[in-house]
mmCIF file of C-alpha atoms and ligand atoms in Angstrom:
data_model
loop_
_atom_site.group_PDB
_atom_site.id
_atom_site.type_symbol
_atom_site.label_atom_id
_atom_site.label_comp_id
_atom_site.label_asym_id
_atom_site.label_seq_id
_atom_site.Cartn_x
_atom_site.Cartn_y
_atom_site.Cartn_z
ATOM 1 C CA MET A 155 0.000 0.000 0.000
ATOM 2 C CA PHE A 156 2.869 2.284 0.913
ATOM 3 C CA THR A 157 4.560 1.723 -2.480
ATOM 4 C CA ALA A 158 1.337 2.588 -4.250
ATOM 5 C CA VAL A 159 1.137 5.906 -2.431
ATOM 6 C CA ILE A 160 4.676 6.719 -3.489
ATOM 7 C CA ALA A 161 4.050 5.754 -7.112
ATOM 8 C CA LYS A 162 1.188 8.214 -7.170
ATOM 9 C CA GLU A 163 3.360 10.899 -5.601
ATOM 10 C CA ALA A 164 6.240 10.268 -8.039
ATOM 11 C CA SER A 165 3.991 11.038 -10.960
ATOM 12 C CA PHE A 166 3.234 14.424 -9.482
ATOM 13 C CA LEU A 167 5.437 16.718 -11.541
ATOM 14 C CA PHE A 168 5.632 19.673 -9.224
ATOM 15 C CA GLU A 169 6.727 17.766 -6.194
ATOM 16 C CA GLN A 170 9.898 18.966 -4.559
ATOM 17 C CA ASP A 171 11.981 16.546 -2.536
ATOM 18 C CA LEU A 172 14.778 17.541 -0.202
ATOM 19 C CA GLY A 173 17.358 15.223 1.306
ATOM 20 C CA ILE A 174 19.215 16.390 4.394
ATOM 21 C CA ASP A 175 22.441 15.082 5.902
ATOM 22 C CA LEU A 176 22.465 16.453 9.423
ATOM 23 C CA GLY A 177 26.171 15.909 10.106
ATOM 24 C CA THR A 178 28.289 16.664 13.157
ATOM 25 C CA ALA A 179 30.546 18.985 11.176
ATOM 26 C CA THR A 180 28.427 19.975 8.175
ATOM 27 C CA THR A 181 24.765 19.958 7.166
ATOM 28 C CA LEU A 182 24.117 19.329 3.489
ATOM 29 C CA VAL A 183 20.835 19.795 1.669
ATOM 30 C CA PHE A 184 20.221 17.967 -1.621
ATOM 31 C CA ALA A 185 17.298 19.008 -3.843
ATOM 32 C CA ARG A 186 15.941 16.783 -6.576
ATOM 33 C CA GLY A 187 17.092 18.104 -9.943
ATOM 34 C CA ARG A 188 19.317 20.742 -8.344
ATOM 35 C CA GLY A 189 21.925 18.631 -6.509
ATOM 36 C CA VAL A 190 23.556 19.882 -3.293
ATOM 37 C CA VAL A 191 22.039 23.319 -2.724
ATOM 38 C CA CYS A 192 23.505 24.020 0.688
ATOM 39 C CA SER A 193 26.589 22.929 2.598
ATOM 40 C CA GLU A 194 27.062 24.781 5.870
ATOM 41 C CA PRO A 195 28.664 24.100 9.245
ATOM 42 C CA SER A 196 26.186 22.563 11.722
ATOM 43 C CA VAL A 197 26.328 25.609 14.004
ATOM 44 C CA ILE A 198 23.576 27.923 15.213
ATOM 45 C CA ALA A 199 23.950 31.182 17.172
ATOM 46 C CA LEU A 200 21.139 32.090 19.544
ATOM 47 C CA GLU A 201 20.476 35.236 21.543
ATOM 48 C CA GLN A 202 19.998 34.607 25.265
ATOM 49 C CA PRO A 203 17.592 34.431 26.998
ATOM 50 C CA SER A 204 15.118 35.074 24.151
ATOM 51 C CA GLY A 205 16.355 32.132 22.038
ATOM 52 C CA ARG A 206 16.147 34.266 18.866
ATOM 53 C CA ILE A 207 18.246 32.895 15.970
ATOM 54 C CA LEU A 208 21.078 35.290 15.136
ATOM 55 C CA ALA A 209 22.990 33.215 12.592
ATOM 56 C CA VAL A 210 23.186 29.694 11.208
ATOM 57 C CA GLY A 211 25.997 27.900 9.374
ATOM 58 C CA GLU A 212 29.196 29.697 8.329
ATOM 59 C CA ALA A 213 28.284 32.985 10.043
ATOM 60 C CA ALA A 214 27.490 31.165 13.292
ATOM 61 C CA LYS A 215 30.717 29.118 13.108
ATOM 62 C CA ARG A 216 32.766 32.324 12.979
ATOM 63 C CA MET A 217 31.190 33.312 16.316
ATOM 64 C CA ILE A 218 32.422 30.197 18.182
ATOM 65 C CA GLY A 219 34.753 31.234 20.989
ATOM 66 C CA ARG A 220 34.035 34.907 20.311
ATOM 67 C CA THR A 221 30.553 35.396 21.769
ATOM 68 C CA PRO A 222 29.558 37.720 24.646
ATOM 69 C CA ALA A 223 27.456 36.208 27.435
ATOM 70 C CA SER A 224 24.217 37.185 25.670
ATOM 71 C CA ILE A 225 24.918 34.948 22.629
ATOM 72 C CA VAL A 226 25.416 31.198 22.446
ATOM 73 C CA ALA A 227 27.021 29.648 19.344
ATOM 74 C CA ALA A 228 25.948 26.011 19.612
ATOM 75 C CA THR A 229 26.895 22.812 17.773
ATOM 76 C CA PRO A 230 23.752 20.735 18.360
ATOM 77 C CA LEU A 231 25.321 17.549 16.967
ATOM 78 C CA ARG A 232 28.272 16.119 18.802
ATOM 79 C CA GLY A 233 29.996 12.771 18.443
ATOM 80 C CA GLY A 234 27.746 11.954 15.511
ATOM 81 C CA VAL A 235 24.566 12.154 17.566
ATOM 82 C CA ILE A 236 22.066 14.888 18.289
ATOM 83 C CA ALA A 237 23.290 16.243 21.616
ATOM 84 C CA ASP A 238 20.979 19.250 21.957
ATOM 85 C CA PHE A 239 17.652 18.475 20.464
ATOM 86 C CA ASP A 240 15.935 21.860 20.689
ATOM 87 C CA THR A 241 18.708 23.680 18.841
ATOM 88 C CA ALA A 242 19.078 20.821 16.317
ATOM 89 C CA LYS A 243 15.397 21.241 15.545
ATOM 90 C CA LEU A 244 15.787 25.011 15.011
ATOM 91 C CA MET A 245 18.753 24.419 12.720
ATOM 92 C CA LEU A 246 16.927 21.771 10.687
ATOM 93 C CA GLN A 247 13.932 24.073 10.252
ATOM 94 C CA HIS A 248 16.214 26.903 9.134
ATOM 95 C CA PHE A 249 17.848 24.731 6.445
ATOM 96 C CA ILE A 250 14.496 23.417 5.185
ATOM 97 C CA ARG A 251 12.888 26.865 4.985
ATOM 98 C CA LYS A 252 15.948 28.340 3.282
ATOM 99 C CA ASN A 253 16.162 25.667 0.573
ATOM 100 C CA ARG A 254 12.541 24.944 -0.175
ATOM 101 C CA LEU A 255 11.407 26.620 -3.359
ATOM 102 C CA ARG A 256 8.674 29.099 -2.601
ATOM 103 C CA GLN A 257 6.347 27.857 -5.354
ATOM 104 C CA PHE A 258 6.364 24.364 -3.807
ATOM 105 C CA LEU A 259 5.336 25.581 -0.374
ATOM 106 C CA GLY A 260 3.424 22.875 1.424
ATOM 107 C CA ARG A 261 4.303 20.225 -1.197
ATOM 108 C CA THR A 262 7.857 19.433 -0.130
ATOM 109 C CA ARG A 263 8.796 15.949 0.994
ATOM 110 C CA VAL A 264 11.922 15.638 3.060
ATOM 111 C CA VAL A 265 14.200 12.709 3.855
ATOM 112 C CA VAL A 266 16.589 13.194 6.765
ATOM 113 C CA GLY A 267 19.595 10.949 7.250
ATOM 114 C CA VAL A 268 19.894 9.986 10.924
ATOM 115 C CA PRO A 269 22.538 8.008 12.785
ATOM 116 C CA SER A 270 21.298 4.491 13.523
ATOM 117 C CA SER A 271 21.806 5.188 17.237
ATOM 118 C CA VAL A 272 19.098 7.897 17.617
ATOM 119 C CA THR A 273 16.264 7.021 19.969
ATOM 120 C CA GLU A 274 12.610 6.734 19.039
ATOM 121 C CA VAL A 275 11.819 10.026 20.796
ATOM 122 C CA GLU A 276 14.569 11.757 18.828
ATOM 123 C CA ARG A 277 13.337 10.246 15.546
ATOM 124 C CA ARG A 278 9.883 11.605 16.256
ATOM 125 C CA ALA A 279 11.333 15.023 17.071
ATOM 126 C CA VAL A 280 13.267 15.184 13.756
ATOM 127 C CA VAL A 281 10.062 14.410 11.876
ATOM 128 C CA ASP A 282 8.056 16.971 13.859
ATOM 129 C CA ALA A 283 10.710 19.603 13.154
ATOM 130 C CA ALA A 284 10.485 18.912 9.411
ATOM 131 C CA LEU A 285 6.699 19.009 9.418
ATOM 132 C CA GLN A 286 6.661 22.222 11.451
ATOM 133 C CA ALA A 287 8.995 23.743 8.849
ATOM 134 C CA GLY A 288 6.178 23.275 6.338
ATOM 135 C CA CYS A 289 7.033 19.933 4.706
ATOM 136 C CA LYS A 290 4.177 17.756 3.530
ATOM 137 C CA GLU A 291 5.844 14.463 4.417
ATOM 138 C CA ALA A 292 8.955 13.559 6.354
ATOM 139 C CA TYR A 293 10.987 10.344 6.186
ATOM 140 C CA LEU A 294 14.074 9.099 7.953
ATOM 141 C CA ILE A 295 16.846 6.967 6.501
ATOM 142 C CA GLU A 296 19.831 5.469 8.271
ATOM 143 C CA GLU A 297 23.000 7.246 7.230
ATOM 144 C CA PRO A 298 25.070 4.260 5.987
ATOM 145 C CA LEU A 299 22.218 3.234 3.672
ATOM 146 C CA ALA A 300 22.003 6.797 2.353
ATOM 147 C CA ALA A 301 25.794 6.816 1.889
ATOM 148 C CA GLY A 302 25.536 3.620 -0.200
ATOM 149 C CA ILE A 303 22.786 5.051 -2.409
ATOM 150 C CA GLY A 304 24.695 8.319 -2.805
ATOM 151 C CA ALA A 305 27.870 6.451 -3.772
ATOM 152 C CA GLY A 306 25.922 4.659 -6.527
ATOM 153 C CA LEU A 307 26.227 1.179 -4.988
ATOM 154 C CA PRO A 308 23.649 -1.465 -5.954
ATOM 155 C CA VAL A 309 22.127 -1.382 -2.460
ATOM 156 C CA ASP A 310 18.665 -2.452 -3.641
ATOM 157 C CA GLN A 311 20.044 -5.634 -5.276
ATOM 158 C CA PRO A 312 20.729 -8.998 -3.625
ATOM 159 C CA ILE A 313 24.426 -8.079 -3.732
ATOM 160 C CA GLY A 314 26.557 -7.218 -0.721
ATOM 161 C CA SER A 315 28.027 -3.698 -0.585
ATOM 162 C CA MET A 316 30.256 -2.324 2.149
ATOM 163 C CA VAL A 317 30.399 1.333 3.136
ATOM 164 C CA VAL A 318 32.838 2.992 5.530
ATOM 165 C CA ASP A 319 31.553 6.519 6.211
ATOM 166 C CA ILE A 320 34.192 8.526 8.082
ATOM 167 C CA GLY A 321 32.575 11.750 9.255
ATOM 168 C CA GLY A 322 33.563 14.305 11.864
ATOM 169 C CA GLY A 323 32.074 12.646 14.949
ATOM 170 C CA THR A 324 31.481 9.040 13.925
ATOM 171 C CA THR A 325 32.636 6.371 11.551
ATOM 172 C CA ASP A 326 29.707 4.258 10.374
ATOM 173 C CA ILE A 327 30.547 0.953 8.777
ATOM 174 C CA ALA A 328 27.826 -1.154 7.201
ATOM 175 C CA ILE A 329 27.200 -4.105 4.929
ATOM 176 C CA LEU A 330 24.165 -3.424 2.751
ATOM 177 C CA SER A 331 21.983 -5.710 0.667
ATOM 178 C CA LEU A 332 18.414 -5.645 -0.671
ATOM 179 C CA GLY A 333 17.844 -2.065 0.472
ATOM 180 C CA GLY A 334 18.694 -2.763 4.094
ATOM 181 C CA ILE A 335 21.564 -2.902 6.578
ATOM 182 C CA VAL A 336 22.744 -6.486 7.127
ATOM 183 C CA THR A 337 25.281 -5.642 9.806
ATOM 184 C CA SER A 338 26.802 -2.374 10.966
ATOM 185 C CA LEU A 339 28.983 -0.724 13.559
ATOM 186 C CA SER A 340 29.228 2.912 14.557
ATOM 187 C CA ILE A 341 32.231 4.172 16.519
ATOM 188 C CA ARG A 342 32.769 7.650 17.891
ATOM 189 C CA VAL A 343 36.157 7.901 16.256
ATOM 190 C CA ALA A 344 36.432 9.901 13.033
ATOM 191 C CA GLY A 345 37.867 13.214 11.773
ATOM 192 C CA ASN A 346 37.465 15.089 15.080
ATOM 193 C CA ALA A 347 39.339 12.364 16.958
ATOM 194 C CA MET A 348 42.249 12.782 14.516
ATOM 195 C CA ASP A 349 42.261 16.547 15.202
ATOM 196 C CA GLU A 350 42.322 15.889 18.954
ATOM 197 C CA ALA A 351 45.183 13.409 18.503
ATOM 198 C CA ILE A 352 47.164 16.115 16.669
ATOM 199 C CA GLN A 353 46.514 18.577 19.516
ATOM 200 C CA VAL A 354 47.702 16.045 22.110
ATOM 201 C CA TYR A 355 50.782 15.187 20.042
ATOM 202 C CA LEU A 356 51.816 18.848 19.691
ATOM 203 C CA ARG A 357 51.319 19.436 23.404
ATOM 204 C CA LYS A 358 53.339 16.410 24.450
ATOM 205 C CA GLN A 359 56.084 16.409 21.821
ATOM 206 C CA HIS A 360 56.513 20.115 21.133
ATOM 207 C CA ASN A 361 55.054 21.793 24.219
ATOM 208 C CA ILE A 362 52.730 23.791 21.982
ATOM 209 C CA LEU A 363 49.004 24.452 22.251
ATOM 210 C CA VAL A 364 46.874 24.777 19.109
ATOM 211 C CA GLY A 365 43.107 25.058 18.700
ATOM 212 C CA GLU A 366 40.794 22.517 17.073
ATOM 213 C CA ARG A 367 40.597 24.416 13.817
ATOM 214 C CA THR A 368 44.386 24.646 13.472
ATOM 215 C CA ALA A 369 44.718 20.926 14.182
ATOM 216 C CA GLU A 370 42.137 20.205 11.470
ATOM 217 C CA ALA A 371 43.980 22.463 9.017
ATOM 218 C CA ILE A 372 47.253 20.573 9.697
ATOM 219 C CA LYS A 373 45.482 17.242 9.110
ATOM 220 C CA ILE A 374 44.031 18.420 5.796
ATOM 221 C CA ALA A 375 47.304 20.022 4.651
ATOM 222 C CA ILE A 376 49.733 17.192 5.431
ATOM 223 C CA GLY A 377 47.890 14.366 7.233
ATOM 224 C CA SER A 378 48.235 10.791 6.001
ATOM 225 C CA ALA A 379 47.046 7.378 7.130
ATOM 226 C CA LEU A 380 50.422 5.930 6.148
ATOM 227 C CA PRO A 381 54.001 7.217 6.381
ATOM 228 C CA GLY A 382 55.844 7.985 3.158
ATOM 229 C CA GLU A 383 54.319 11.316 2.133
ATOM 230 C CA ASN A 384 56.899 14.038 1.796
ATOM 231 C CA LEU A 385 54.902 17.056 2.923
ATOM 232 C CA SER A 386 55.453 19.747 5.507
ATOM 233 C CA THR A 387 53.739 22.815 6.889
ATOM 234 C CA SER A 388 54.505 25.486 9.434
ATOM 235 C CA VAL A 389 52.169 26.072 12.323
ATOM 236 C CA ALA A 390 51.886 28.796 14.954
ATOM 237 C CA GLY A 391 50.865 27.800 18.464
ATOM 238 C CA LEU A 392 51.169 28.937 22.036
ATOM 239 C CA ASP A 393 54.390 27.824 23.708
ATOM 240 C CA MET A 394 53.349 26.384 27.066
ATOM 241 C CA SER A 395 56.596 27.413 28.838
ATOM 242 C CA THR A 396 56.999 30.982 27.605
ATOM 243 C CA ARG A 397 53.239 31.622 27.090
ATOM 244 C CA LEU A 398 54.218 33.293 23.808
ATOM 245 C CA PRO A 399 53.393 32.315 20.230
ATOM 246 C CA ARG A 400 55.935 30.037 18.529
ATOM 247 C CA CYS A 401 56.239 28.756 14.962
ATOM 248 C CA LEU A 402 56.999 25.135 14.222
ATOM 249 C CA GLU A 403 57.704 23.105 11.077
ATOM 250 C CA LEU A 404 55.758 19.829 10.923
ATOM 251 C CA THR A 405 56.124 16.898 8.529
ATOM 252 C CA SER A 406 53.539 14.437 7.265
ATOM 253 C CA GLU A 407 55.587 11.619 8.879
ATOM 254 C CA GLU A 408 55.013 13.154 12.298
ATOM 255 C CA ILE A 409 51.309 13.733 11.707
ATOM 256 C CA ALA A 410 50.866 10.167 10.421
ATOM 257 C CA ARG A 411 52.314 9.011 13.756
ATOM 258 C CA ALA A 412 50.131 11.448 15.713
ATOM 259 C CA ILE A 413 46.884 10.167 14.182
ATOM 260 C CA ALA A 414 47.878 6.484 13.985
ATOM 261 C CA GLU A 415 45.715 5.497 16.968
ATOM 262 C CA PRO A 416 42.323 6.840 15.751
ATOM 263 C CA VAL A 417 43.109 5.684 12.213
ATOM 264 C CA SER A 418 43.801 2.138 13.404
ATOM 265 C CA GLN A 419 40.589 2.157 15.485
ATOM 266 C CA ILE A 420 38.729 2.810 12.224
ATOM 267 C CA THR A 421 40.410 -0.038 10.364
ATOM 268 C CA SER A 422 39.871 -2.476 13.230
ATOM 269 C CA ALA A 423 36.170 -1.545 13.368
ATOM 270 C CA ALA A 424 36.011 -2.350 9.634
ATOM 271 C CA ARG A 425 37.600 -5.728 10.359
ATOM 272 C CA THR A 426 35.001 -6.421 13.056
ATOM 273 C CA VAL A 427 32.175 -5.770 10.584
ATOM 274 C CA ILE A 428 33.830 -8.030 7.997
ATOM 275 C CA GLU A 429 34.072 -10.824 10.588
ATOM 276 C CA ARG A 430 30.314 -10.550 11.142
ATOM 277 C CA CYS A 431 29.483 -10.530 7.417
ATOM 278 C CA PRO A 432 27.740 -13.600 5.939
ATOM 279 C CA PRO A 433 30.129 -15.405 3.511
ATOM 280 C CA GLU A 434 28.034 -14.924 0.341
ATOM 281 C CA LEU A 435 27.961 -11.180 0.848
ATOM 282 C CA LEU A 436 31.669 -11.134 1.630
ATOM 283 C CA CYS A 437 32.372 -12.695 -1.788
ATOM 284 C CA ASP A 438 30.358 -9.868 -3.403
ATOM 285 C CA ILE A 439 32.351 -7.288 -1.471
ATOM 286 C CA TYR A 440 35.584 -8.941 -2.515
ATOM 287 C CA ASP A 441 34.470 -8.476 -6.155
ATOM 288 C CA GLN A 442 33.032 -4.995 -5.754
ATOM 289 C CA GLY A 443 35.356 -3.574 -3.130
ATOM 290 C CA VAL A 444 34.776 -1.424 -0.051
ATOM 291 C CA THR A 445 33.576 2.142 -0.628
ATOM 292 C CA LEU A 446 34.748 4.975 1.605
ATOM 293 C CA THR A 447 32.554 8.038 2.058
ATOM 294 C CA GLY A 448 32.511 11.095 4.352
ATOM 295 C CA GLY A 449 35.047 13.905 4.675
ATOM 296 C CA GLY A 450 37.407 11.746 6.734
ATOM 297 C CA SER A 451 37.887 9.399 3.782
ATOM 298 C CA LEU A 452 39.793 12.234 2.084
ATOM 299 C CA LEU A 453 42.703 11.635 4.446
ATOM 300 C CA ARG A 454 45.667 10.670 2.263
ATOM 301 C CA ASN A 455 46.186 6.902 1.855
ATOM 302 C CA MET A 456 43.117 5.988 3.935
ATOM 303 C CA ALA A 457 41.797 3.623 1.256
ATOM 304 C CA THR A 458 45.238 2.051 0.782
ATOM 305 C CA LEU A 459 45.550 1.385 4.507
ATOM 306 C CA LEU A 460 42.044 -0.077 4.685
ATOM 307 C CA GLN A 461 42.814 -2.350 1.770
ATOM 308 C CA ARG A 462 46.028 -3.482 3.434
ATOM 309 C CA GLU A 463 44.302 -4.134 6.776
ATOM 310 C CA THR A 464 41.206 -5.892 5.445
ATOM 311 C CA GLY A 465 42.514 -7.607 2.317
ATOM 312 C CA LEU A 466 39.531 -6.173 0.404
ATOM 313 C CA PRO A 467 39.891 -3.752 -2.500
ATOM 314 C CA SER A 468 38.976 -0.269 -1.214
ATOM 315 C CA ARG A 469 38.284 3.027 -2.937
ATOM 316 C CA VAL A 470 37.018 6.474 -2.047
ATOM 317 C CA ALA A 471 33.626 7.343 -3.601
ATOM 318 C CA ASP A 472 33.307 10.252 -6.009
ATOM 319 C CA ASN A 473 32.327 13.347 -3.994
ATOM 320 C CA PRO A 474 32.603 11.457 -0.686
ATOM 321 C CA VAL A 475 31.413 14.430 1.395
ATOM 322 C CA GLU A 476 28.137 14.582 -0.529
ATOM 323 C CA CYS A 477 27.237 10.874 -0.567
ATOM 324 C CA VAL A 478 24.856 10.830 2.433
ATOM 325 C CA ALA A 479 23.045 13.978 1.248
ATOM 326 C CA ALA A 480 22.750 12.688 -2.326
ATOM 327 C CA GLY A 481 21.523 9.329 -1.006
ATOM 328 C CA THR A 482 18.810 10.934 1.140
ATOM 329 C CA GLY A 483 17.725 13.007 -1.845
ATOM 330 C CA ARG A 484 17.618 10.019 -4.194
ATOM 331 C CA ALA A 485 16.025 7.549 -1.783
ATOM 332 C CA LEU A 486 12.553 8.703 -2.753
ATOM 333 C CA ASP A 487 13.227 7.747 -6.375
ATOM 334 C CA GLN A 488 14.068 4.166 -5.544
ATOM 335 C CA MET A 489 10.998 2.100 -4.890
ATOM 336 C CA LYS A 490 12.665 -0.874 -3.276
ATOM 337 C CA ILE A 491 14.680 1.251 -0.913
ATOM 338 C CA MET A 492 11.606 3.282 -0.239
ATOM 339 C CA GLN A 493 10.051 0.293 1.476
ATOM 340 C CA HIS A 494 12.896 0.348 3.983
ATOM 341 C CA LEU A 495 12.529 4.042 4.641
ATOM 342 C CA VAL A 496 10.474 4.803 7.648
ATOM 343 C CA LYS A 497 7.650 7.112 6.776
ATOM 344 C CA ARG A 498 7.282 9.083 9.940
ATOM 345 C CA GLY A 499 4.637 11.665 9.400
ATOM 346 C CA THR A 500 2.366 13.610 7.108
ATOM 347 C CA ARG A 501 1.129 17.134 7.692
ATOM 348 C CA ARG A 502 -2.610 17.535 7.454
HETATM 349 N N1 ATP B 15 40.981 16.606 2.807
HETATM 350 C C1 ATP B 15 40.681 16.089 4.006
HETATM 351 N N2 ATP B 15 41.539 15.269 4.653
HETATM 352 C C2 ATP B 15 41.237 14.745 5.848
HETATM 353 N N3 ATP B 15 40.085 14.980 6.519
HETATM 354 C C3 ATP B 15 39.191 15.800 5.918
HETATM 355 C C4 ATP B 15 39.422 16.387 4.647
HETATM 356 N N4 ATP B 15 38.342 17.156 4.323
HETATM 357 C C5 ATP B 15 37.479 17.047 5.349
HETATM 358 N N5 ATP B 15 37.994 16.237 6.313
HETATM 359 C C6 ATP B 15 37.370 15.884 7.605
HETATM 360 O O1 ATP B 15 36.109 15.316 7.395
HETATM 361 C C7 ATP B 15 35.321 15.495 8.578
HETATM 362 C C8 ATP B 15 33.938 15.951 8.199
HETATM 363 O O2 ATP B 15 33.366 14.991 7.363
HETATM 364 P P1 ATP B 15 31.787 14.987 7.070
HETATM 365 O O3 ATP B 15 31.390 16.317 6.535
HETATM 366 O O4 ATP B 15 31.522 13.775 6.262
HETATM 367 O O5 ATP B 15 31.260 14.826 8.566
HETATM 368 P P2 ATP B 15 29.772 14.908 9.131
HETATM 369 O O6 ATP B 15 28.857 14.184 8.202
HETATM 370 O O7 ATP B 15 29.440 16.333 9.426
HETATM 371 O O8 ATP B 15 29.949 14.123 10.503
HETATM 372 P P3 ATP B 15 29.182 12.829 11.052
HETATM 373 O O9 ATP B 15 28.915 11.942 9.876
HETATM 374 O O10 ATP B 15 30.139 12.237 12.042
HETATM 375 O O11 ATP B 15 27.954 13.357 11.715
HETATM 376 C C9 ATP B 15 36.044 16.537 9.417
HETATM 377 O O12 ATP B 15 36.677 15.908 10.512
HETATM 378 C C10 ATP B 15 37.077 17.093 8.447
HETATM 379 O O13 ATP B 15 38.244 17.540 9.109
HETATM 380 MG MG1 MG B 16 28.127 12.262 8.006
#
């Protein structure tokens, strides 16, 4: 019955569907026929105590660490999960209202990618937020499934596909088949954990303090999952003895060592999922390979290391940062997958 409803909807030419990847680091909005229409940091700035929204996205991110007491710049998603539900809801509504085409008011369907770990109450709240933002229907999809669809894997077929989505807060690893998740594992170790490891390394080895954003910039500039890259960068930090700024030259060898621990936690989680995978599906994955998605998969040599550690061919998807958003946006087009989507609510 559900499929029939969707078939009717799909024939409705003026429908507008939005897919939303509510990520720890970045929120992406994908619109049918328009692609990714918005990619902004998952940050919202609120005036206190009124709760009025002052800024969302890039403008709000610039306020972090620089706000007076009357303003709070909040990151409602932390560690890959929704940590502050009320502000997450405000942020979601802002992104929906901003990206919905005015002429489709009241006819928008939205699919939101959610971590598999969110509770039933939280699922309901995401749907309510979308409906209150004026959407006609709201659906939820688990992020690894969306990542598989977005990466163009044959997730609706009786063929095993494996996705390793390395985000900011979490790494989600899943084996997919017939439009569903066969087995999965989510660990709270991803890009942010690598940044923290760089901060700790610089403090211990060089007696220098750097902020999160500097650590992330170092990782992107010269970070690697394996030694052997010949890159270097200079970084300015606060010398802990003199309490004065000091410049330091860093090499990719050093940074590879600094992030080795979180990187190996990711590869061992992948091995755990492979151990749990039914043999038939494992043969498919051996043929097809493992697909890496998420911003963290852009770390140099990540796919090579994963291949070495798992013995399975591994490659980074095209546009890895956009895979979950594209998958949420395309899920409504795929009938078989549609049956695995949870339809959560319709506005009357
Ligand atoms: N070129 C790069 N090299 C290494 N890491 C990168 C690169 N580009 C982005 N990243 C990292 O990717 C992470 C963000 O990825 P992504 O946007 O997929 O996360 P998210 O979806 O917001 O988080 P989550 O899925 O955990 O909720 C950040 O930690 C960022 O530093
Ligand atoms: Mg993500």
